[in-house]
C-alpha atoms as a printed R data frame, in Angstrom:
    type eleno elety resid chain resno       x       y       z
1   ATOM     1    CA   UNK     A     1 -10.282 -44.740 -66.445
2   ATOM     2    CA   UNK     A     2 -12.349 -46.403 -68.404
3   ATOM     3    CA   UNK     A     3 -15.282 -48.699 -67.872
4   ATOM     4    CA   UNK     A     4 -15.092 -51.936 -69.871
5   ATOM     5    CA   UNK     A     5 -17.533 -54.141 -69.134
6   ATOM     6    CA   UNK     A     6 -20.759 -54.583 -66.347
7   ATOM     7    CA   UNK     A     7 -22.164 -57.780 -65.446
8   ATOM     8    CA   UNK     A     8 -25.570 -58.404 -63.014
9   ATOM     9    CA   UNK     A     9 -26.029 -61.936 -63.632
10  ATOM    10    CA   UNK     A    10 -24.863 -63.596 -60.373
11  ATOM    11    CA   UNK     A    11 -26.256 -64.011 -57.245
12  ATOM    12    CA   UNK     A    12 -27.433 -59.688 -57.653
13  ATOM    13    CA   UNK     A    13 -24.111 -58.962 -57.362
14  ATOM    14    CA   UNK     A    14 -22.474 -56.008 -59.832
15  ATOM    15    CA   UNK     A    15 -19.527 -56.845 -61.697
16  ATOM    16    CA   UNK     A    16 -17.575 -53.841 -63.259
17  ATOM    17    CA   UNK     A    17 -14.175 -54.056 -65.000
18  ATOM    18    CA   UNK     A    18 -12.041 -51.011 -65.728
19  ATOM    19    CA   UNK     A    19  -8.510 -50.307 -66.247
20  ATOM    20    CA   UNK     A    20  -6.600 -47.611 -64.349
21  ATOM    21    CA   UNK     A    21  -3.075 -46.042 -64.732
22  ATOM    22    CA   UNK     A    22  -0.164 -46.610 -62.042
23  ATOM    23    CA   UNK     A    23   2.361 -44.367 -61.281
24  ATOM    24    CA   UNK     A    24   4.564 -45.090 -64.138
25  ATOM    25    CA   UNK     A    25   1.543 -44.924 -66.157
26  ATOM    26    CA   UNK     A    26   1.588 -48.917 -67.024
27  ATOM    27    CA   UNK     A    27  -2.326 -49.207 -67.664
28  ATOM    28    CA   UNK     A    28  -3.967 -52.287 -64.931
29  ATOM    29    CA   UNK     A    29  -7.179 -54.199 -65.791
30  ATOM    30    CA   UNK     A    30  -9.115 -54.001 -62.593
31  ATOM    31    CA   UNK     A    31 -11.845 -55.656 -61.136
32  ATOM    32    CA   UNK     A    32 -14.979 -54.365 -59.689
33  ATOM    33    CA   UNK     A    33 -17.839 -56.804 -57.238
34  ATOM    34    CA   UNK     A    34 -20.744 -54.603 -55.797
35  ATOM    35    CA   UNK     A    35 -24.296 -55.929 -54.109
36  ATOM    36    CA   UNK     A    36 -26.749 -54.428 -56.745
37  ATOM    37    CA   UNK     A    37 -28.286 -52.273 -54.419
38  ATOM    38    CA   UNK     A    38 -24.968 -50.370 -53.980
39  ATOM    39    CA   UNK     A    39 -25.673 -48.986 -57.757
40  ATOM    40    CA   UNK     A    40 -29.198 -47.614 -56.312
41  ATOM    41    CA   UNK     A    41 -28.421 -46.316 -52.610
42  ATOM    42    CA   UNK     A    42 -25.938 -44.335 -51.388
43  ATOM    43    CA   UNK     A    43 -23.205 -45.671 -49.533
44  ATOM    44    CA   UNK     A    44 -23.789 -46.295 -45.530
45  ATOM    45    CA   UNK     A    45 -19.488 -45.703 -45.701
46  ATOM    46    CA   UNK     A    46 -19.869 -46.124 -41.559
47  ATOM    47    CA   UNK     A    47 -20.403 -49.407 -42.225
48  ATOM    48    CA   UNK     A    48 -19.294 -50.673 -45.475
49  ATOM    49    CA   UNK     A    49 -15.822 -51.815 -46.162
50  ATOM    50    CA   UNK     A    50 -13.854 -51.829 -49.330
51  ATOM    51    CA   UNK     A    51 -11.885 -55.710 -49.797
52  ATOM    52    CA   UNK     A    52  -8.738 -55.234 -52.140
53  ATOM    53    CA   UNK     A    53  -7.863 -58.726 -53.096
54  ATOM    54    CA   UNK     A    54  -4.257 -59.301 -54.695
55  ATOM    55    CA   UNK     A    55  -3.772 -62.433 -56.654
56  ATOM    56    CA   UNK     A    56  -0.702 -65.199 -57.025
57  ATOM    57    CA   UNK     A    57   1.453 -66.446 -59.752
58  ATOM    58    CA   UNK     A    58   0.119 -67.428 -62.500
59  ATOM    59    CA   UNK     A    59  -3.638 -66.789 -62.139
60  ATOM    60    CA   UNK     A    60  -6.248 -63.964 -62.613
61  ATOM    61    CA   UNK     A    61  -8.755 -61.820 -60.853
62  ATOM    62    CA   UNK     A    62 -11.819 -63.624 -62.334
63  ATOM    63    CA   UNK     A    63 -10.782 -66.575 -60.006
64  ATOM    64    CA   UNK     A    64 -11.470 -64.550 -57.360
65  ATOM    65    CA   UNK     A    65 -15.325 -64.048 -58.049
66  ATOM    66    CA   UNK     A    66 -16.981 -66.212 -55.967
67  ATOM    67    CA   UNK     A    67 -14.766 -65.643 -53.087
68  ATOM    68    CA   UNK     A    68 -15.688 -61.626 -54.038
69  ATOM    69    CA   UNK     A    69 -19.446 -62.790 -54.423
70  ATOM    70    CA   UNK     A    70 -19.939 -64.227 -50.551
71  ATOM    71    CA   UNK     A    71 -17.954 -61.195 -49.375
72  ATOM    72    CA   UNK     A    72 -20.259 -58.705 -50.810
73  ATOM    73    CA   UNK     A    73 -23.269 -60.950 -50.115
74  ATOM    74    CA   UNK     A    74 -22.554 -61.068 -46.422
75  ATOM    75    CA   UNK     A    75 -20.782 -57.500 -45.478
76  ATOM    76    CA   UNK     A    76 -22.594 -54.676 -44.874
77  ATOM    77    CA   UNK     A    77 -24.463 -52.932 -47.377
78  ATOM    78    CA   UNK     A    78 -22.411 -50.580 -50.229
79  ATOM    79    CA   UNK     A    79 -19.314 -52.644 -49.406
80  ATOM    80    CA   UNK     A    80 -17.061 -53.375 -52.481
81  ATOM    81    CA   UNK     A    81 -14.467 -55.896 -53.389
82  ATOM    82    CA   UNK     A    82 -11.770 -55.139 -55.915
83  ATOM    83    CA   UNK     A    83  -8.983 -57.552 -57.265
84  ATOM    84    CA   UNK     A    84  -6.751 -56.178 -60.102
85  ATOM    85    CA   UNK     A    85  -5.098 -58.191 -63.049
86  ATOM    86    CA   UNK     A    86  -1.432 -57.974 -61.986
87  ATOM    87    CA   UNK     A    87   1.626 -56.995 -64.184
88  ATOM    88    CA   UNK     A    88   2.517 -59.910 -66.174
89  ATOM    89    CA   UNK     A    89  -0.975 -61.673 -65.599
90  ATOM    90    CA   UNK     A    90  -4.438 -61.989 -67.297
91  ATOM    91    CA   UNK     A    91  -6.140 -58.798 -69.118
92  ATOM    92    CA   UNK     A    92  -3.028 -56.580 -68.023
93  ATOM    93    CA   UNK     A    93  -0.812 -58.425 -69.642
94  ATOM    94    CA   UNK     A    94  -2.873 -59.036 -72.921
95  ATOM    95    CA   UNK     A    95  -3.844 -55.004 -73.374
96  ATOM    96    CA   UNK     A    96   0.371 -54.719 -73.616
97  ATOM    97    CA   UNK     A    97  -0.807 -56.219 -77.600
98  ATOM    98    CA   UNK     A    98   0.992 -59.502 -77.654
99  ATOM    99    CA   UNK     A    99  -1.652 -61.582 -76.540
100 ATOM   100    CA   UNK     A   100  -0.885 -64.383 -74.153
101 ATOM   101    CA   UNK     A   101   2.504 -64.092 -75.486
102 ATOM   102    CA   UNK     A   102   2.957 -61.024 -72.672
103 ATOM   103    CA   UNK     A   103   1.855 -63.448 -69.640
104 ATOM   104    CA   UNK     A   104   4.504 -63.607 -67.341
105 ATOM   105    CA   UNK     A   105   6.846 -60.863 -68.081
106 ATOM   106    CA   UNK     A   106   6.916 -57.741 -65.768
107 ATOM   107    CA   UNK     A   107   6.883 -54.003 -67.461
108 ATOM   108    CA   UNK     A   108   8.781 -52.458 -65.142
109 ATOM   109    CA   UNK     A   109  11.641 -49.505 -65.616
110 ATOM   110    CA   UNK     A   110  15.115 -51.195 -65.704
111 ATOM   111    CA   UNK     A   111  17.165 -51.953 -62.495
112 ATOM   112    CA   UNK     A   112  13.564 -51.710 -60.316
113 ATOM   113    CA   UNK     A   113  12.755 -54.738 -58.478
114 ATOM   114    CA   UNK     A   114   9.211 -56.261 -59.815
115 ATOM   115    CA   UNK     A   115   7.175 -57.399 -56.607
116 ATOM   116    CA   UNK     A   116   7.706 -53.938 -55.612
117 ATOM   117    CA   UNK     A   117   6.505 -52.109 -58.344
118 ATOM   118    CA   UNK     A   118   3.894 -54.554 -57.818
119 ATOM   119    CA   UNK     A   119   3.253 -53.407 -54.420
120 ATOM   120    CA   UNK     A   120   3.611 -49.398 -55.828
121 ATOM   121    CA   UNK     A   121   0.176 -50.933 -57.894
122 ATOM   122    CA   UNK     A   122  -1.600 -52.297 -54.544
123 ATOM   123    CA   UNK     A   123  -1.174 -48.432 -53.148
124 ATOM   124    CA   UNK     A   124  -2.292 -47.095 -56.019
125 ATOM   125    CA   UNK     A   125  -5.144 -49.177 -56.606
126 ATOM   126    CA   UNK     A   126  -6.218 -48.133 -52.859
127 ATOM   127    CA   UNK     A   127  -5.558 -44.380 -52.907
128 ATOM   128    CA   UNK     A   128  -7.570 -44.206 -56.430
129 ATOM   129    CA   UNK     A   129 -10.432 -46.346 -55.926
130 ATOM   130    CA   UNK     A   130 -10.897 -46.307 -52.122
131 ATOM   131    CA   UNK     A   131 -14.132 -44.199 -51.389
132 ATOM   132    CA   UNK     A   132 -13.344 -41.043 -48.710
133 ATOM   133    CA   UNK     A   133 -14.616 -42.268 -45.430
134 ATOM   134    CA   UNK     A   134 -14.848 -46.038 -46.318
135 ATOM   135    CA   UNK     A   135 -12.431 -48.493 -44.034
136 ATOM   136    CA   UNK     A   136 -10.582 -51.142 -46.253
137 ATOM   137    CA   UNK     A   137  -9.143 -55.024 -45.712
138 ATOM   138    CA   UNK     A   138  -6.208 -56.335 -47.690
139 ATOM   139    CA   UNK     A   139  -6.397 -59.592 -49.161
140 ATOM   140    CA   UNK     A   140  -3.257 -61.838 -50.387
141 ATOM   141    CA   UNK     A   141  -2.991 -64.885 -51.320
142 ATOM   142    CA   UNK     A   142   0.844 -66.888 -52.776
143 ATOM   143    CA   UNK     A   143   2.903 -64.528 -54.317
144 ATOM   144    CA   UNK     A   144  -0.112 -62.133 -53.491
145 ATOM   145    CA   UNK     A   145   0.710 -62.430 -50.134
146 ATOM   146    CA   UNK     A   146   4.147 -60.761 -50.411
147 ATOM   147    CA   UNK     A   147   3.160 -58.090 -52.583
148 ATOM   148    CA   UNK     A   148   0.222 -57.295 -50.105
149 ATOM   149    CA   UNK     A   149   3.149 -57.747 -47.261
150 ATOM   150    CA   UNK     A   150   5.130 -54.827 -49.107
151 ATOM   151    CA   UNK     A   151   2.434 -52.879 -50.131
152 ATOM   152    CA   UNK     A   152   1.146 -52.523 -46.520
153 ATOM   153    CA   UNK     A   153   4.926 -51.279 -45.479
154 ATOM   154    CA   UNK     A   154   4.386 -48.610 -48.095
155 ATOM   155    CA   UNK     A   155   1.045 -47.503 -46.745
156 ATOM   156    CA   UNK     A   156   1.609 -47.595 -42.983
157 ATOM   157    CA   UNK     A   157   4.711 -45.135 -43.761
158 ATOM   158    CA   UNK     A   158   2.935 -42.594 -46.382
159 ATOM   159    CA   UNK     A   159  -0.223 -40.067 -45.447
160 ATOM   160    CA   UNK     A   160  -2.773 -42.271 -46.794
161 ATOM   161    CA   UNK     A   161  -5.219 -44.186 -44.972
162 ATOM   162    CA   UNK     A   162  -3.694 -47.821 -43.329
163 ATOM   163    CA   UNK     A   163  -6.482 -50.733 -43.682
164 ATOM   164    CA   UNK     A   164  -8.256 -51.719 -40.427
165 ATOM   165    CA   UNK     A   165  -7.000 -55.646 -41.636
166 ATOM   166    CA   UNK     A   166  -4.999 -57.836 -43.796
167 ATOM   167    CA   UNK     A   167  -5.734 -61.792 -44.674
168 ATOM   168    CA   UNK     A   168  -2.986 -63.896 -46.048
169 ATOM   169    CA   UNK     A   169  -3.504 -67.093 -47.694
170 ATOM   170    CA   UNK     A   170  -0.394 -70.104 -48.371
171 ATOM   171    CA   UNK     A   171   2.837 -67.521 -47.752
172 ATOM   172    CA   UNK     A   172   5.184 -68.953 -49.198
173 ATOM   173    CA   UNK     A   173   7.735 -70.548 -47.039
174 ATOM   174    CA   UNK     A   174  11.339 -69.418 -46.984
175 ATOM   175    CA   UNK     A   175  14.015 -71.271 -48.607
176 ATOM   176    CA   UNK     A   176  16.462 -70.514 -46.046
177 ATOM   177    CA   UNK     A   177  19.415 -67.977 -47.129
178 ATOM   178    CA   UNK     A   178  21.672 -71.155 -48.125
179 ATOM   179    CA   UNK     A   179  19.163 -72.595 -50.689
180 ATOM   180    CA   UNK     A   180  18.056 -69.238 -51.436
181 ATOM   181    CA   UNK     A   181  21.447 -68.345 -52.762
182 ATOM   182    CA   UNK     A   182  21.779 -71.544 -54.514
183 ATOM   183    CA   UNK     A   183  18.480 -70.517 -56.510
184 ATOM   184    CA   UNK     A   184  19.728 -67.384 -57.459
185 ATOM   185    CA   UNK     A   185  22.724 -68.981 -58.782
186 ATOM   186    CA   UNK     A   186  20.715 -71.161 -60.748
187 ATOM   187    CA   UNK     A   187  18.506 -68.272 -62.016
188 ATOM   188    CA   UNK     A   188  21.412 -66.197 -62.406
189 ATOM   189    CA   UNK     A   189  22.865 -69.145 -65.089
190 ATOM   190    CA   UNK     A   190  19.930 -69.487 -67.236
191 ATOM   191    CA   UNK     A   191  18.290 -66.028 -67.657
192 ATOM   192    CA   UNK     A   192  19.740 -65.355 -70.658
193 ATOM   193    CA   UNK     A   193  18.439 -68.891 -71.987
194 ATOM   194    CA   UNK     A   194  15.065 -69.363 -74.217
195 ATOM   195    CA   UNK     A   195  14.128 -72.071 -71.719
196 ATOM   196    CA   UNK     A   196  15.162 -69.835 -68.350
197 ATOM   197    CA   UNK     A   197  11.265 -69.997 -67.263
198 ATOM   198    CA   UNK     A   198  10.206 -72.723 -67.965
199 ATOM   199    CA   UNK     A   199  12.881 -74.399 -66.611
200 ATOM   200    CA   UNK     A   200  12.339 -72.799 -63.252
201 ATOM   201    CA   UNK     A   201   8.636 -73.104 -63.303
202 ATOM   202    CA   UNK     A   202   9.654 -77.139 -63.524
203 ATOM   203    CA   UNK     A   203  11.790 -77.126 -60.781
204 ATOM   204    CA   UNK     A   204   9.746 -75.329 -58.275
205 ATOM   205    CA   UNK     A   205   6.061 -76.112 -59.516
206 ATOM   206    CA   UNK     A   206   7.163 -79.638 -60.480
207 ATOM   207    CA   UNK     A   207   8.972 -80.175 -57.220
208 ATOM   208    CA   UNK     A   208   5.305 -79.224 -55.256
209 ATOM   209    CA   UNK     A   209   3.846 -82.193 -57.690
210 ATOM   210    CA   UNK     A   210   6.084 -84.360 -56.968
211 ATOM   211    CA   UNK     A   211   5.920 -83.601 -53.208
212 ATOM   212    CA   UNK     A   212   2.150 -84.303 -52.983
213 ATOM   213    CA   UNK     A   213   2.113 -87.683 -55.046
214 ATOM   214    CA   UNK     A   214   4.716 -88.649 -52.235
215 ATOM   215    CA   UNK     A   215   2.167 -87.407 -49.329
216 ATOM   216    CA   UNK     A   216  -0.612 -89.291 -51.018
217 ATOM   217    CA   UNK     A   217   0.884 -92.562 -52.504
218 ATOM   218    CA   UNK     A   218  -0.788 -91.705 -55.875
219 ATOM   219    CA   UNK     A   219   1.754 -90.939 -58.256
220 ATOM   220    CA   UNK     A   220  -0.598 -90.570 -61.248
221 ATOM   221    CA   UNK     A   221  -1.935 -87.512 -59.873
222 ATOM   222    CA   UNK     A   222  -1.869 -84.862 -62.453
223 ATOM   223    CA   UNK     A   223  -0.012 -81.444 -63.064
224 ATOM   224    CA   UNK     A   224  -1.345 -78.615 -60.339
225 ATOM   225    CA   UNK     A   225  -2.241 -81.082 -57.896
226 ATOM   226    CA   UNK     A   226  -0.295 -79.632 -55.246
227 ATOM   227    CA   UNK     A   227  -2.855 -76.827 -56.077
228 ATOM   228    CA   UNK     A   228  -5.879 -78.168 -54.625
229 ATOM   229    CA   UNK     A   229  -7.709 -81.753 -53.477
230 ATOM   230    CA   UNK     A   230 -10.828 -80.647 -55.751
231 ATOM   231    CA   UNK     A   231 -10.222 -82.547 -59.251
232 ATOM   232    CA   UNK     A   232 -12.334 -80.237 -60.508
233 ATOM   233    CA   UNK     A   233 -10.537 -76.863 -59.912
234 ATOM   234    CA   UNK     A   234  -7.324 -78.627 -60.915
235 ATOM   235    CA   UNK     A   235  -8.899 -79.293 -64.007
236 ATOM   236    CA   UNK     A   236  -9.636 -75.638 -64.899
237 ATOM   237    CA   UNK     A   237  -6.742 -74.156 -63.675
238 ATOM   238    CA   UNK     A   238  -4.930 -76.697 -66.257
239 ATOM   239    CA   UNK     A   239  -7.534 -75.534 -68.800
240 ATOM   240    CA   UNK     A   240  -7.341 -71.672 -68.430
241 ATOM   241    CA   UNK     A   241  -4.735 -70.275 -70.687
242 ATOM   242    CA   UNK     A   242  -4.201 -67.483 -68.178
243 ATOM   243    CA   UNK     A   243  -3.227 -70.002 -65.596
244 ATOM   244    CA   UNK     A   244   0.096 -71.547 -65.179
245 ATOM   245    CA   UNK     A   245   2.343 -70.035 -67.421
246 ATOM   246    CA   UNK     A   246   5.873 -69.431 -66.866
247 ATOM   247    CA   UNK     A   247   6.835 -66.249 -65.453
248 ATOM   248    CA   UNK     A   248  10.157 -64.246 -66.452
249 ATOM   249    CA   UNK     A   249  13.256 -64.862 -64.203
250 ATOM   250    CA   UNK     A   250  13.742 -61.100 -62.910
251 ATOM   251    CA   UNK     A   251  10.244 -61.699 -61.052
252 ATOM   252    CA   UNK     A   252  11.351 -65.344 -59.604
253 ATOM   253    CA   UNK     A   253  14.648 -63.810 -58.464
254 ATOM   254    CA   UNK     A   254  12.439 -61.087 -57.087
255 ATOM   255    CA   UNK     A   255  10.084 -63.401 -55.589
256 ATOM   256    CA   UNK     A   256  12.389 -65.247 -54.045
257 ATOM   257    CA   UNK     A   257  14.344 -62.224 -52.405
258 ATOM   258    CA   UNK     A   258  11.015 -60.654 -50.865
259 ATOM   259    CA   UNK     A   259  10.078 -64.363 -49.203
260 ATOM   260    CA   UNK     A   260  13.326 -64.677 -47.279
261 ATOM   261    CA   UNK     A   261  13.887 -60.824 -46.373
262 ATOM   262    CA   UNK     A   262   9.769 -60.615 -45.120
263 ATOM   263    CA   UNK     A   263   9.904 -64.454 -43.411
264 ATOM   264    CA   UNK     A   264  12.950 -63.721 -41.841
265 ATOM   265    CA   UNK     A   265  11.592 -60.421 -39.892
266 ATOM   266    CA   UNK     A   266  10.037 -57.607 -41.629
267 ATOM   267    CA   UNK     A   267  11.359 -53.735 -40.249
268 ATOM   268    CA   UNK     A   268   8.632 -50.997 -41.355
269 ATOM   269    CA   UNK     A   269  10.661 -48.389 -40.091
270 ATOM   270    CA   UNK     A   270   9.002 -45.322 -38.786
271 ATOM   271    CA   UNK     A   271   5.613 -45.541 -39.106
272 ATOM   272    CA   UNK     A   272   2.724 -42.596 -38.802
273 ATOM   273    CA   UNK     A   273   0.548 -44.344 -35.296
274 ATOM   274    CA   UNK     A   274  -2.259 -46.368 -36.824
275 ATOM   275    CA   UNK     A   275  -5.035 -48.265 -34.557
276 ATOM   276    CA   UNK     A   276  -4.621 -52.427 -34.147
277 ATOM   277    CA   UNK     A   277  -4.200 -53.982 -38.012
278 ATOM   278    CA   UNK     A   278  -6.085 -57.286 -37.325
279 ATOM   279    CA   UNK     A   279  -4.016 -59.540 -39.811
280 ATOM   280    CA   UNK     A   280  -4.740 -63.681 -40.773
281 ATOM   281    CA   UNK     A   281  -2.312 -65.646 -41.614
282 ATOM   282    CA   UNK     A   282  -4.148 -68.985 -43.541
283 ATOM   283    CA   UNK     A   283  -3.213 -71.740 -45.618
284 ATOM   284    CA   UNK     A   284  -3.578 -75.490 -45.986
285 ATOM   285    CA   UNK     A   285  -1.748 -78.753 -43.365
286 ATOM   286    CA   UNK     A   286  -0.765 -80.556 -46.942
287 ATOM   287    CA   UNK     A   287   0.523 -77.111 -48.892
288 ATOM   288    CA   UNK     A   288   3.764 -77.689 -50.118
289 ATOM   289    CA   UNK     A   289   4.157 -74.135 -51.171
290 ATOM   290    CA   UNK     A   290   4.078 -73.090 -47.582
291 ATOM   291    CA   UNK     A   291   6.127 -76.431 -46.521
292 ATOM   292    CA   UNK     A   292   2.959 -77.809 -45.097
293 ATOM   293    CA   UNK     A   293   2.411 -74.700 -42.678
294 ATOM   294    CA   UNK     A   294   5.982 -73.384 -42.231
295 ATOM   295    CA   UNK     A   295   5.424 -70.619 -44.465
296 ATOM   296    CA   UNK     A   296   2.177 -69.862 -42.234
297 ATOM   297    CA   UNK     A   297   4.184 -70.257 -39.078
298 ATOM   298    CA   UNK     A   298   7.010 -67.604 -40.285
299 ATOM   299    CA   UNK     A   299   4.824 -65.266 -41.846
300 ATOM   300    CA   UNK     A   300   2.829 -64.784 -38.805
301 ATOM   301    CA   UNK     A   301   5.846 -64.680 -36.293
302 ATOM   302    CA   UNK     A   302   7.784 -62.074 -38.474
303 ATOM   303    CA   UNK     A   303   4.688 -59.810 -38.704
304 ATOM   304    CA   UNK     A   304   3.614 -60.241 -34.938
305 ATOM   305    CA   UNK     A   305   6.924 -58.378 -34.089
306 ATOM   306    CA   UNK     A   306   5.678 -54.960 -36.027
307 ATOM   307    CA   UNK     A   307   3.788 -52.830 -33.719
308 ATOM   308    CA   UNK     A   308   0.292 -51.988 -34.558
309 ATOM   309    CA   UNK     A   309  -0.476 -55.307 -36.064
310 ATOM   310    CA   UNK     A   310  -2.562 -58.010 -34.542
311 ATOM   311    CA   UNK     A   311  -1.658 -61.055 -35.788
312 ATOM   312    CA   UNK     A   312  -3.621 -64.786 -35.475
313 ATOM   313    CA   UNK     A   313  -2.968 -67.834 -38.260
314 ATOM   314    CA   UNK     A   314  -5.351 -70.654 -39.377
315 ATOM   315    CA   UNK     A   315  -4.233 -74.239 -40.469
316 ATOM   316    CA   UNK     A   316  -6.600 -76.386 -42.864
317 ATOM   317    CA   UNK     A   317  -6.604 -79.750 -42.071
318 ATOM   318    CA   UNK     A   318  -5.745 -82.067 -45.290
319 ATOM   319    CA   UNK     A   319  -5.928 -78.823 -47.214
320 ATOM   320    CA   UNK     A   320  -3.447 -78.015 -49.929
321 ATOM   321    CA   UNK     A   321  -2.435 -74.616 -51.363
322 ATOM   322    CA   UNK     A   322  -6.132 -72.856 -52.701
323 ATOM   323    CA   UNK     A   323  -7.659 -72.673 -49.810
324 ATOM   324    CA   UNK     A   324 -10.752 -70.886 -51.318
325 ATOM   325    CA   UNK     A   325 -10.825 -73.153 -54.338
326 ATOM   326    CA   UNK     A   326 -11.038 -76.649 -52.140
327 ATOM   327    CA   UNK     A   327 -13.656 -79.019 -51.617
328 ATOM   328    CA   UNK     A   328 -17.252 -77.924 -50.920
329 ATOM   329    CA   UNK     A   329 -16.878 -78.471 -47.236
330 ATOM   330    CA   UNK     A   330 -13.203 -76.879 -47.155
331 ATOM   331    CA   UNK     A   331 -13.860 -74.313 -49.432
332 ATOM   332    CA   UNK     A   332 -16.666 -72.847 -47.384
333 ATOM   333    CA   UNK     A   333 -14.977 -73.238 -44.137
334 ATOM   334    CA   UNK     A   334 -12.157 -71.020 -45.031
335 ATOM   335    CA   UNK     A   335 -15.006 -68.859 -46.883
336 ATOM   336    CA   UNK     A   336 -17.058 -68.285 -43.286
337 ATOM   337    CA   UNK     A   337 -13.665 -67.664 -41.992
338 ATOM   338    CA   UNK     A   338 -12.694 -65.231 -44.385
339 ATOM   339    CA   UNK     A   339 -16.087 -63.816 -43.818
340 ATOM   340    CA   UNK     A   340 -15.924 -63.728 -39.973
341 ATOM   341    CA   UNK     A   341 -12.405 -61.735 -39.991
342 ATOM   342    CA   UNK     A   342 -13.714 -59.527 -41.990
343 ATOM   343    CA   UNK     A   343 -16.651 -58.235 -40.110
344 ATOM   344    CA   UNK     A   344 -14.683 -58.731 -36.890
345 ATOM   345    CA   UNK     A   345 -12.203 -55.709 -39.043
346 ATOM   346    CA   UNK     A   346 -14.713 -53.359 -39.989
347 ATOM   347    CA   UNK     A   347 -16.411 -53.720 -36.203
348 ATOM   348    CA   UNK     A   348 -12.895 -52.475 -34.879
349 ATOM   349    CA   UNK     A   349 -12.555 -50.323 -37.352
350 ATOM   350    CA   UNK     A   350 -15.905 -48.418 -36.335
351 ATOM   351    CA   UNK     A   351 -14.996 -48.650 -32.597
352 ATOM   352    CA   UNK     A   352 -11.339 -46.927 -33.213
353 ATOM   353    CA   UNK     A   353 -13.602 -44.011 -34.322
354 ATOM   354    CA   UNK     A   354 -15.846 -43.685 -31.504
């Protein structure tokens, strides 16, 4: 492990960065958000809860900061919030020594299927950083929200401790296992072209653009709308080189795969007994990822059929596919939200061990 980089200047909150190893030794840059008083006081762990945040395609941890920020403003005391660079994405990618040239492929061992090697990271990230005693909350959001799907299969099955909750943001909907076959044709064709990637990041990405100039009449909108109403975060999503680059097609055929065997009814197989996982499913009315809500919708009814998990969704009115990166007002609605699940967790989480 080794400790990069500590920064105090917001809002007294204590931001580390580190990198760990997972269990194929591929070395993850990892994000750290503490209150500043958690540096001088022990931990009250019968209170405080550890939020693992997993990010989407084509983004970074550092966008998750000031979602990180309220969380550790307003949960109790010693409570931490992690969110790691993922493989293929931000600092992780750039350590591999090929600069941004790196973003979007996957280092993964031959023949293994990427968003689960991605989820193999989530567990690890938990069982190394999660302090003994301390109850956790999973946090997904996109493409995020799959791996954090798979990830809690893994640790509901092994002797490790299962989180108390788990918050999904714009799940992708599924294609449908006709047009899901007719993408992996199409994948299948050009992955051994130069222009595989991009080519697929038009199609799909493209297609939400051009979806959400139709909702709105406006067909001048820019590139990433379909990301967000606030100008402003569209704006620096488009200026972030870490942000929108194409991704290799193993992971979109992977991607894909994950979306339609999850939405279509997830089986956990035997599980260890675990106390009520109180999971939200969120996203936004005009988010063309999710099909304006239908990814919502079947991510929530798939998961409501796995015992153990209690299961409630959220729609956002007008709201497109960054629910946390809206306008003011939306922003900090789903914010309070966020915030309100997650105390609601950690106060079941306490009573289960009464």
């Amino acid at each position: 492990m080794t400790d990069i980089k500590k920064d105090t200047s917001q809002m007294g909150i204590s931001h580390h960065t580190e990198v760990f190893k997972a269990s194929d030794g591929c070395e993850l840059f990892l994000r750290r958000w503490s209150s500043e008083q958690t540096n001088t006081a022990a931990h009250d762990r019968n209170n405080a809860l550890a939020v693992f945040i997993v990010h989407g395609m084509g983004e970074h941890s550092l966008r998750y900061q000031e979602l990180a920020s309220h969380l550790v403003t307003a949960l109790p005391p010693g409570s931490l919030v992690y969110c790691h660079d993922q493989r293929g994405h931000g600092q992780t990618a750039v350590r591999l020594g090929k600069g941004t040239e790196a973003l979007g492929e996957v280092p993964c061992e031959h023949g293994l299927d990427p968003m689960s090697v991605m989820a193999d990271d989530v567990v690890c990230m938990v069982t190394e950083k999660l302090p003994r005693g301390m109850e956790y909350l999973l946090i997904g959001h996109s493409m995020g929200s799959v791996v954090t799907r798979l990830a809690l299969e893994r640790l509901m099955q092994l002797d490790v401790p299962s989180p108390v909750g788990m918050l999904l943001s714009g799940p992708p909907a599924s294609p449908g296992r006709l047009l899901h076959a007719i993408y992996q044709c199409l994948l299948w064709a050009i992955r051994s072209t130069s222009f595989g990637p991009s080519l697929a990041s038009k199609i799909i990405f493209g297609g939400y653009d051009s979806q959400i100039r139709s909702l709105v009449k406006n067909p001048s909108l820019p590139q990433h709308s379909w990301l967000s109403i606030n100008e402003d975060n569209v704006r620096k999503y488009t200026e972030d080189p870490f942000c929108g680059h194409d991704v290799s097609i193993d992971l979109w055929s992977s991607l894909l795969s994950n979306i339609t065997k999850l939405n279509e009814g997830l089986t956990f197989g035997e599980m260890k007994e675990v106390s009520k996982v109180k999971v939200l499913v969120m996203g936004g009315a005009d988010d063309m990822c999710t099909e304006r809500g239908k990814g919502v919708h079947e991510c929530a009814a798939s998961l409501a059929e796995v015992p153990g998990l209690e299961v409630k969704q959220l729609l956002y009115s007008k709201a497109r596919h960054e629910i946390w990166h809206e306008t003011e007002d939306m922003r900090m609605e789903a914010v309070h939200d966020t915030i309100a699940w997650a105390k609601r967790c950690g106060q079941a989480g306490r009573r289960s061990r009464l």
